[in-house]
């Protein structure tokens, strides 16, 4: 038995009880293990090997644990940010379920941690995000400069980097997360229709003779929004994907990179070309900012005024009030 196996066992129970629709990814399991291990080490000075050693879960309050988390070191020696604090608190909830699967949710600690996540920290992270938007607005790369660089790179004769060309084109058109790295090649739409007879759990690139689409079912909010199908209409991307289909193997991954490696490679590409700190997330902001700015200013001002009437953000307006 190990921390990893205990986590897997707990999530398997949740899955069997239909508390969750799919098993967590290996990255999620690693994050919980990493958070809990580091927190235990800070509290006790020892590295745990089993959840049963974490007696502090019964000894400390939610507020005490939050203060410990706030004092922990993050990247470059700084204390943990709001998002990281939330991550650690979420991992505590997971640990409570591992230790007492059936009654853990009824404990005071579980309820108090939930309150922290849904009240004060929620407000803090909203304020943090608003501040971050202001700080990063001026540092976003120019949309036209990004597109010119990517198109110029794609037009080079060298085909040894076809995968990178495809991924760059995807991330300068679609504001998606990192799931493009997981795309599995499907050689025709008939096969994709057969796959759809069962609930989809993977991400696919369906490359037919006339129609090409991406099908995403393995992404962060898939439980809420289900499968997301994107029909590819961009001529340049379609050409690149058809070139890839000539050498791809049916029902096998299209790219031999992890999500993290893909993100790193994209950062390095832009860094080498004089535009530092450009990740897929940055590109998503560039795309959405460009789309927002394409709306006539009078209409943008009107939307902002309407949002101000209800004292909420444009983000909330778009999410909950525009149908």
Tab-separated table of N, CA, C and O in Angstrom, residues 52-147:
chain	number	residue	atom	x	y	z
A	52	UNK	N	-2.454	7.134	6.863
A	52	UNK	CA	-2.655	6.880	8.285
A	52	UNK	C	-1.675	7.618	9.176
A	52	UNK	O	-1.923	7.801	10.380
A	53	UNK	N	-0.555	8.085	8.608
A	53	UNK	CA	0.443	8.831	9.381
A	53	UNK	C	0.071	10.305	9.546
A	53	UNK	O	0.696	11.019	10.325
A	54	UNK	N	-0.943	10.734	8.843
A	54	UNK	CA	-1.299	12.157	8.841
A	54	UNK	C	-2.277	12.476	9.964
A	54	UNK	O	-3.432	12.849	9.742
A	55	UNK	N	-1.813	12.352	11.187
A	55	UNK	CA	-2.691	12.577	12.357
A	55	UNK	C	-3.094	14.033	12.495
A	55	UNK	O	-4.065	14.347	13.190
A	56	UNK	N	-2.360	14.939	11.851
A	56	UNK	CA	-2.709	16.365	11.920
A	56	UNK	C	-4.095	16.651	11.346
A	56	UNK	O	-4.705	17.686	11.661
A	57	UNK	N	-4.600	15.753	10.509
A	57	UNK	CA	-5.942	15.946	9.945
A	57	UNK	C	-6.999	15.928	11.049
A	57	UNK	O	-8.031	16.598	10.954
A	58	UNK	N	-6.721	15.184	12.125
A	58	UNK	CA	-7.656	15.136	13.254
A	58	UNK	C	-7.305	16.165	14.327
A	58	UNK	O	-8.135	16.481	15.178
A	59	UNK	N	-6.097	16.691	14.261
A	59	UNK	CA	-5.628	17.572	15.339
A	59	UNK	C	-5.757	19.056	15.020
A	59	UNK	O	-5.866	19.876	15.941
A	60	UNK	N	-5.733	19.434	13.763
A	60	UNK	CA	-5.710	20.847	13.412
A	60	UNK	C	-7.026	21.297	12.775
A	60	UNK	O	-7.716	20.507	12.128
A	61	UNK	N	-7.333	22.575	12.954
A	61	UNK	CA	-8.540	23.151	12.373
A	61	UNK	C	-8.272	23.627	10.955
A	61	UNK	O	-7.115	23.741	10.525
A	62	UNK	N	-9.338	23.958	10.245
A	62	UNK	CA	-9.201	24.455	8.884
A	62	UNK	C	-8.414	25.766	8.852
A	62	UNK	O	-7.551	25.969	7.994
A	63	UNK	N	-8.693	26.656	9.799
A	63	UNK	CA	-7.992	27.947	9.842
A	63	UNK	C	-6.503	27.758	10.133
A	63	UNK	O	-5.650	28.452	9.560
A	64	UNK	N	-6.178	26.822	11.021
A	64	UNK	CA	-4.772	26.552	11.332
A	64	UNK	C	-4.039	26.016	10.108
A	64	UNK	O	-2.902	26.426	9.809
A	65	UNK	N	-4.687	25.115	9.379
A	65	UNK	CA	-4.076	24.550	8.184
A	65	UNK	C	-3.900	25.615	7.099
A	65	UNK	O	-2.882	25.641	6.396
A	66	UNK	N	-4.878	26.500	6.982
A	66	UNK	CA	-4.764	27.563	5.984
A	66	UNK	C	-3.583	28.481	6.303
A	66	UNK	O	-2.842	28.882	5.401
A	67	UNK	N	-3.382	28.791	7.574
A	67	UNK	CA	-2.255	29.647	7.957
A	67	UNK	C	-0.920	28.955	7.658
A	67	UNK	O	0.034	29.595	7.234
A	68	UNK	N	-0.868	27.642	7.866
A	68	UNK	CA	0.348	26.892	7.530
A	68	UNK	C	0.595	26.938	6.036
A	68	UNK	O	1.722	27.170	5.573
A	69	UNK	N	-0.470	26.741	5.248
A	69	UNK	CA	-0.360	26.752	3.789
A	69	UNK	C	0.105	28.119	3.297
A	69	UNK	O	0.963	28.231	2.418
A	70	UNK	N	-0.440	29.176	3.881
A	70	UNK	CA	-0.068	30.531	3.464
A	70	UNK	C	1.416	30.805	3.688
A	70	UNK	O	2.013	31.627	2.998
A	71	UNK	N	2.007	30.127	4.665
A	71	UNK	CA	3.417	30.336	4.967
A	71	UNK	C	4.361	29.448	4.189
A	71	UNK	O	5.589	29.599	4.279
A	72	UNK	N	3.820	28.511	3.408
A	72	UNK	CA	4.657	27.603	2.633
A	72	UNK	C	5.288	28.318	1.442
A	72	UNK	O	4.734	29.289	0.918
A	73	UNK	N	6.439	27.841	1.031
A	73	UNK	CA	7.162	28.450	-0.074
A	73	UNK	C	6.692	27.900	-1.418
A	73	UNK	O	6.503	26.697	-1.575
A	74	UNK	N	6.517	28.802	-2.351
A	74	UNK	CA	6.141	28.410	-3.700
A	74	UNK	C	7.313	28.547	-4.642
A	74	UNK	O	8.459	28.328	-4.253
A	75	UNK	N	7.054	28.958	-5.861
A	75	UNK	CA	8.111	29.114	-6.843
A	75	UNK	C	9.000	30.310	-6.511
A	75	UNK	O	8.524	31.331	-6.016
A	76	UNK	N	10.289	30.152	-6.768
A	76	UNK	CA	11.285	31.200	-6.572
A	76	UNK	C	11.286	31.745	-5.149
A	76	UNK	O	11.589	32.913	-4.908
A	77	UNK	N	10.907	30.895	-4.175
A	77	UNK	CA	10.994	31.272	-2.780
A	77	UNK	C	9.844	32.105	-2.261
A	77	UNK	O	9.768	32.396	-1.064
A	78	UNK	N	8.920	32.500	-3.129
A	78	UNK	CA	7.775	33.302	-2.689
A	78	UNK	C	6.750	32.402	-2.010
A	78	UNK	O	6.752	31.183	-2.174
A	79	UNK	N	5.874	33.007	-1.213
A	79	UNK	CA	4.807	32.234	-0.575
A	79	UNK	C	3.776	31.829	-1.633
A	79	UNK	O	3.724	32.405	-2.725
A	80	UNK	N	2.960	30.855	-1.291
A	80	UNK	CA	1.983	30.324	-2.239
A	80	UNK	C	0.921	31.364	-2.586
A	80	UNK	O	0.426	32.067	-1.713
A	81	UNK	N	0.574	31.413	-3.860
A	81	UNK	CA	-0.487	32.308	-4.301
A	81	UNK	C	-1.854	31.756	-3.959
A	81	UNK	O	-1.996	30.641	-3.441
A	82	UNK	N	-2.890	32.538	-4.255
A	82	UNK	CA	-4.261	32.152	-3.903
A	82	UNK	C	-4.675	30.843	-4.584
A	82	UNK	O	-5.266	29.957	-3.961
A	83	UNK	N	-4.342	30.706	-5.873
A	83	UNK	CA	-4.725	29.489	-6.602
A	83	UNK	C	-4.070	28.255	-5.978
A	83	UNK	O	-4.701	27.202	-5.842
A	84	UNK	N	-2.798	28.382	-5.579
A	84	UNK	CA	-2.093	27.260	-4.951
A	84	UNK	C	-2.690	26.940	-3.587
A	84	UNK	O	-2.812	25.770	-3.202
A	85	UNK	N	-3.087	27.961	-2.841
A	85	UNK	CA	-3.725	27.743	-1.542
A	85	UNK	C	-5.013	26.939	-1.709
A	85	UNK	O	-5.292	26.013	-0.946
A	86	UNK	N	-5.787	27.294	-2.723
A	86	UNK	CA	-7.021	26.545	-3.004
A	86	UNK	C	-6.708	25.093	-3.362
A	86	UNK	O	-7.424	24.171	-2.969
A	87	UNK	N	-5.632	24.907	-4.121
A	87	UNK	CA	-5.242	23.552	-4.511
A	87	UNK	C	-4.904	22.707	-3.283
A	87	UNK	O	-5.315	21.544	-3.184
A	88	UNK	N	-4.177	23.278	-2.350
A	88	UNK	CA	-3.810	22.552	-1.125
A	88	UNK	C	-5.055	22.230	-0.293
A	88	UNK	O	-5.176	21.114	0.248
A	89	UNK	N	-5.954	23.178	-0.176
A	89	UNK	CA	-7.180	22.920	0.589
A	89	UNK	C	-8.015	21.821	-0.065
A	89	UNK	O	-8.585	20.967	0.623
A	90	UNK	N	-8.081	21.819	-1.394
A	90	UNK	CA	-8.809	20.762	-2.110
A	90	UNK	C	-8.179	19.405	-1.846
A	90	UNK	O	-8.888	18.397	-1.690
A	91	UNK	N	-6.854	19.369	-1.768
A	91	UNK	CA	-6.162	18.106	-1.488
A	91	UNK	C	-6.435	17.626	-0.075
A	91	UNK	O	-6.468	16.415	0.181
A	92	UNK	N	-6.647	18.556	0.858
A	92	UNK	CA	-7.020	18.157	2.225
A	92	UNK	C	-8.372	17.457	2.210
A	92	UNK	O	-8.573	16.445	2.893
A	93	UNK	N	-9.305	17.968	1.421
A	93	UNK	CA	-10.619	17.313	1.297
A	93	UNK	C	-10.461	15.890	0.768
A	93	UNK	O	-11.117	14.961	1.234
A	94	UNK	N	-9.579	15.739	-0.215
A	94	UNK	CA	-9.314	14.412	-0.778
A	94	UNK	C	-8.728	13.498	0.287
A	94	UNK	O	-9.129	12.335	0.426
A	95	UNK	N	-7.787	14.014	1.081
A	95	UNK	CA	-7.152	13.218	2.129
A	95	UNK	C	-8.171	12.759	3.171
A	95	UNK	O	-8.113	11.617	3.654
A	96	UNK	N	-9.108	13.629	3.514
A	96	UNK	CA	-10.142	13.279	4.495
A	96	UNK	C	-10.977	12.108	3.980
A	96	UNK	O	-11.294	11.177	4.727
A	97	UNK	N	-11.320	12.129	2.682
A	97	UNK	CA	-12.097	11.030	2.109
A	97	UNK	C	-11.293	9.737	2.080
A	97	UNK	O	-11.850	8.641	2.215
A	98	UNK	N	-9.986	9.834	1.851
A	98	UNK	CA	-9.138	8.631	1.855
A	98	UNK	C	-9.145	8.014	3.249
A	98	UNK	O	-9.297	6.793	3.408
A	99	UNK	N	-8.982	8.841	4.268
A	99	UNK	CA	-8.886	8.349	5.648
A	99	UNK	C	-10.222	7.819	6.146
A	99	UNK	O	-10.282	6.788	6.834
A	100	UNK	N	-11.304	8.513	5.819
A	100	UNK	CA	-12.636	8.058	6.237
A	100	UNK	C	-13.598	8.287	5.075
A	100	UNK	O	-14.245	9.326	4.985
A	101	UNK	N	-13.679	7.312	4.204
A	101	UNK	CA	-14.422	7.489	2.960
A	101	UNK	C	-15.904	7.776	3.197
A	101	UNK	O	-16.489	8.651	2.554
A	102	UNK	N	-16.521	7.059	4.111
A	102	UNK	CA	-17.970	7.141	4.272
A	102	UNK	C	-18.432	8.277	5.184
A	102	UNK	O	-19.505	8.842	4.988
A	103	UNK	N	-17.631	8.654	6.168
A	103	UNK	CA	-18.061	9.695	7.107
A	103	UNK	C	-17.184	10.935	7.080
A	103	UNK	O	-17.437	11.889	7.815
A	104	UNK	N	-16.149	10.907	6.233
A	104	UNK	CA	-15.237	12.044	6.183
A	104	UNK	C	-15.919	13.355	5.854
A	104	UNK	O	-15.566	14.412	6.396
A	105	UNK	N	-16.912	13.309	4.976
A	105	UNK	CA	-17.609	14.533	4.579
A	105	UNK	C	-18.424	15.146	5.717
A	105	UNK	O	-18.819	16.310	5.642
A	106	UNK	N	-18.682	14.353	6.758
A	106	UNK	CA	-19.489	14.844	7.879
A	106	UNK	C	-18.644	15.491	8.966
A	106	UNK	O	-19.177	16.070	9.912
A	107	UNK	N	-17.315	15.420	8.843
A	107	UNK	CA	-16.454	15.974	9.875
A	107	UNK	C	-16.440	17.499	9.815
A	107	UNK	O	-16.679	18.104	8.764
A	108	UNK	N	-16.124	18.099	10.962
A	108	UNK	CA	-16.058	19.567	11.023
A	108	UNK	C	-14.975	20.103	10.095
A	108	UNK	O	-15.156	21.136	9.444
A	109	UNK	N	-13.830	19.394	10.034
A	109	UNK	CA	-12.739	19.869	9.200
A	109	UNK	C	-13.149	19.922	7.736
A	109	UNK	O	-12.869	20.901	7.040
A	110	UNK	N	-13.821	18.884	7.262
A	110	UNK	CA	-14.255	18.846	5.867
A	110	UNK	C	-15.175	20.026	5.568
A	110	UNK	O	-14.994	20.744	4.574
A	111	UNK	N	-16.145	20.256	6.442
A	111	UNK	CA	-17.110	21.339	6.232
A	111	UNK	C	-16.433	22.704	6.313
A	111	UNK	O	-16.746	23.609	5.534
A	112	UNK	N	-15.505	22.854	7.260
A	112	UNK	CA	-14.829	24.143	7.419
A	112	UNK	C	-13.904	24.449	6.242
A	112	UNK	O	-13.801	25.611	5.817
A	113	UNK	N	-13.228	23.431	5.712
A	113	UNK	CA	-12.382	23.635	4.533
A	113	UNK	C	-13.249	24.012	3.330
A	113	UNK	O	-12.896	24.900	2.540
A	114	UNK	N	-14.395	23.356	3.201
A	114	UNK	CA	-15.321	23.702	2.121
A	114	UNK	C	-15.760	25.149	2.233
A	114	UNK	O	-15.856	25.870	1.225
A	115	UNK	N	-16.020	25.601	3.473
A	115	UNK	CA	-16.418	26.997	3.683
A	115	UNK	C	-15.312	27.958	3.255
A	115	UNK	O	-15.583	29.013	2.663
A	116	UNK	N	-14.071	27.599	3.543
A	116	UNK	CA	-12.952	28.445	3.134
A	116	UNK	C	-12.865	28.550	1.608
A	116	UNK	O	-12.564	29.612	1.056
A	117	UNK	N	-13.125	27.442	0.944
A	117	UNK	CA	-13.036	27.416	-0.512
A	117	UNK	C	-14.167	28.196	-1.175
A	117	UNK	O	-13.995	28.737	-2.267
A	118	UNK	N	-15.322	28.235	-0.536
A	118	UNK	CA	-16.489	28.860	-1.164
A	118	UNK	C	-16.791	30.253	-0.655
A	118	UNK	O	-17.712	30.890	-1.129
A	119	UNK	N	-16.000	30.749	0.323
A	119	UNK	CA	-16.290	32.089	0.832
A	119	UNK	C	-15.076	33.012	0.747
A	119	UNK	O	-14.854	33.651	-0.277
A	120	UNK	N	-14.225	33.086	1.782
A	120	UNK	CA	-13.153	34.085	1.726
A	120	UNK	C	-12.154	33.880	0.601
A	120	UNK	O	-11.766	34.830	-0.075
A	121	UNK	N	-11.729	32.626	0.368
A	121	UNK	CA	-10.740	32.398	-0.686
A	121	UNK	C	-11.332	32.616	-2.071
A	121	UNK	O	-10.631	33.007	-2.994
A	122	UNK	N	-12.626	32.368	-2.210
A	122	UNK	CA	-13.270	32.606	-3.498
A	122	UNK	C	-13.197	34.093	-3.840
A	122	UNK	O	-12.889	34.473	-4.971
A	123	UNK	N	-13.476	34.942	-2.847
A	123	UNK	CA	-13.404	36.391	-3.071
A	123	UNK	C	-11.965	36.819	-3.345
A	123	UNK	O	-11.704	37.636	-4.240
A	124	UNK	N	-11.004	36.242	-2.622
A	124	UNK	CA	-9.595	36.591	-2.819
A	124	UNK	C	-9.130	36.236	-4.225
A	124	UNK	O	-8.413	37.006	-4.856
A	125	UNK	N	-9.521	35.051	-4.697
A	125	UNK	CA	-9.045	34.635	-6.020
A	125	UNK	C	-9.704	35.459	-7.125
A	125	UNK	O	-9.100	35.736	-8.156
A	126	UNK	N	-10.958	35.887	-6.901
A	126	UNK	CA	-11.607	36.764	-7.880
A	126	UNK	C	-10.878	38.101	-7.969
A	126	UNK	O	-10.664	38.639	-9.049
A	127	UNK	N	-10.511	38.647	-6.796
A	127	UNK	CA	-9.756	39.906	-6.773
A	127	UNK	C	-8.391	39.724	-7.435
A	127	UNK	O	-7.913	40.608	-8.157
A	128	UNK	N	-7.763	38.572	-7.160
A	128	UNK	CA	-6.453	38.283	-7.742
A	128	UNK	C	-6.536	38.212	-9.268
A	128	UNK	O	-5.683	38.750	-9.985
A	129	UNK	N	-7.590	37.550	-9.774
A	129	UNK	CA	-7.748	37.420	-11.220
A	129	UNK	C	-7.994	38.775	-11.873
A	129	UNK	O	-7.484	39.061	-12.955
A	130	UNK	N	-8.803	39.613	-11.206
A	130	UNK	CA	-9.060	40.946	-11.746
A	130	UNK	C	-7.762	41.756	-11.821
A	130	UNK	O	-7.505	42.450	-12.803
A	131	UNK	N	-6.950	41.657	-10.762
A	131	UNK	CA	-5.669	42.361	-10.733
A	131	UNK	C	-4.736	41.819	-11.810
A	131	UNK	O	-4.041	42.577	-12.498
A	132	UNK	N	-4.743	40.493	-11.978
A	132	UNK	CA	-3.868	39.863	-12.966
A	132	UNK	C	-4.229	40.290	-14.379
A	132	UNK	O	-3.357	40.495	-15.229
A	133	UNK	N	-5.537	40.445	-14.634
A	133	UNK	CA	-5.969	40.882	-15.960
A	133	UNK	C	-5.393	42.255	-16.296
A	133	UNK	O	-4.962	42.512	-17.416
A	134	UNK	N	-5.410	43.143	-15.290
A	134	UNK	CA	-4.872	44.488	-15.505
A	134	UNK	C	-3.366	44.431	-15.734
A	134	UNK	O	-2.829	45.083	-16.625
A	135	UNK	N	-2.678	43.598	-14.922
A	135	UNK	CA	-1.218	43.511	-15.015
A	135	UNK	C	-0.755	42.913	-16.332
A	135	UNK	O	0.280	43.293	-16.872
A	136	UNK	N	-1.519	41.944	-16.853
A	136	UNK	CA	-1.075	41.227	-18.059
A	136	UNK	C	-1.607	41.828	-19.351
A	136	UNK	O	-1.134	41.473	-20.430
A	137	UNK	N	-2.556	42.748	-19.242
A	137	UNK	CA	-3.177	43.286	-20.448
A	137	UNK	C	-2.153	43.917	-21.378
A	137	UNK	O	-2.135	43.674	-22.582
A	138	UNK	N	-1.270	44.746	-20.813
A	138	UNK	CA	-0.293	45.439	-21.637
A	138	UNK	C	0.835	44.521	-22.115
A	138	UNK	O	1.539	44.841	-23.061
A	139	UNK	N	1.021	43.389	-21.434
A	139	UNK	CA	2.133	42.504	-21.780
A	139	UNK	C	1.756	41.440	-22.806
A	139	UNK	O	2.607	40.675	-23.239
A	140	UNK	N	0.493	41.386	-23.213
A	140	UNK	CA	0.087	40.412	-24.221
A	140	UNK	C	0.755	40.741	-25.552
A	140	UNK	O	0.817	41.902	-25.955
A	141	UNK	N	1.259	39.731	-26.252
A	141	UNK	CA	1.874	39.991	-27.565
A	141	UNK	C	0.831	40.458	-28.568
A	141	UNK	O	-0.363	40.173	-28.424
A	142	UNK	N	1.276	41.152	-29.576
A	142	UNK	CA	0.380	41.641	-30.617
A	142	UNK	C	-0.144	40.478	-31.459
A	142	UNK	O	0.631	39.617	-31.903
A	143	UNK	N	-1.444	40.448	-31.673
A	143	UNK	CA	-2.086	39.359	-32.416
A	143	UNK	C	-1.486	39.211	-33.816
A	143	UNK	O	-1.127	38.111	-34.249
A	144	UNK	N	-1.374	40.323	-34.526
A	144	UNK	CA	-0.865	40.271	-35.897
A	144	UNK	C	0.586	39.798	-35.942
A	144	UNK	O	0.984	39.063	-36.861
A	145	UNK	N	1.377	40.206	-34.948
A	145	UNK	CA	2.776	39.788	-34.894
A	145	UNK	C	2.877	38.281	-34.672
A	145	UNK	O	3.687	37.595	-35.297
A	146	UNK	N	2.037	37.759	-33.776
A	146	UNK	CA	2.013	36.314	-33.500
A	146	UNK	C	1.622	35.539	-34.752
A	146	UNK	O	2.270	34.552	-35.125
A	147	UNK	N	0.561	35.982	-35.412
A	147	UNK	CA	0.079	35.277	-36.597
A	147	UNK	C	1.099	35.314	-37.727
A	147	UNK	O	1.329	34.314	-38.420
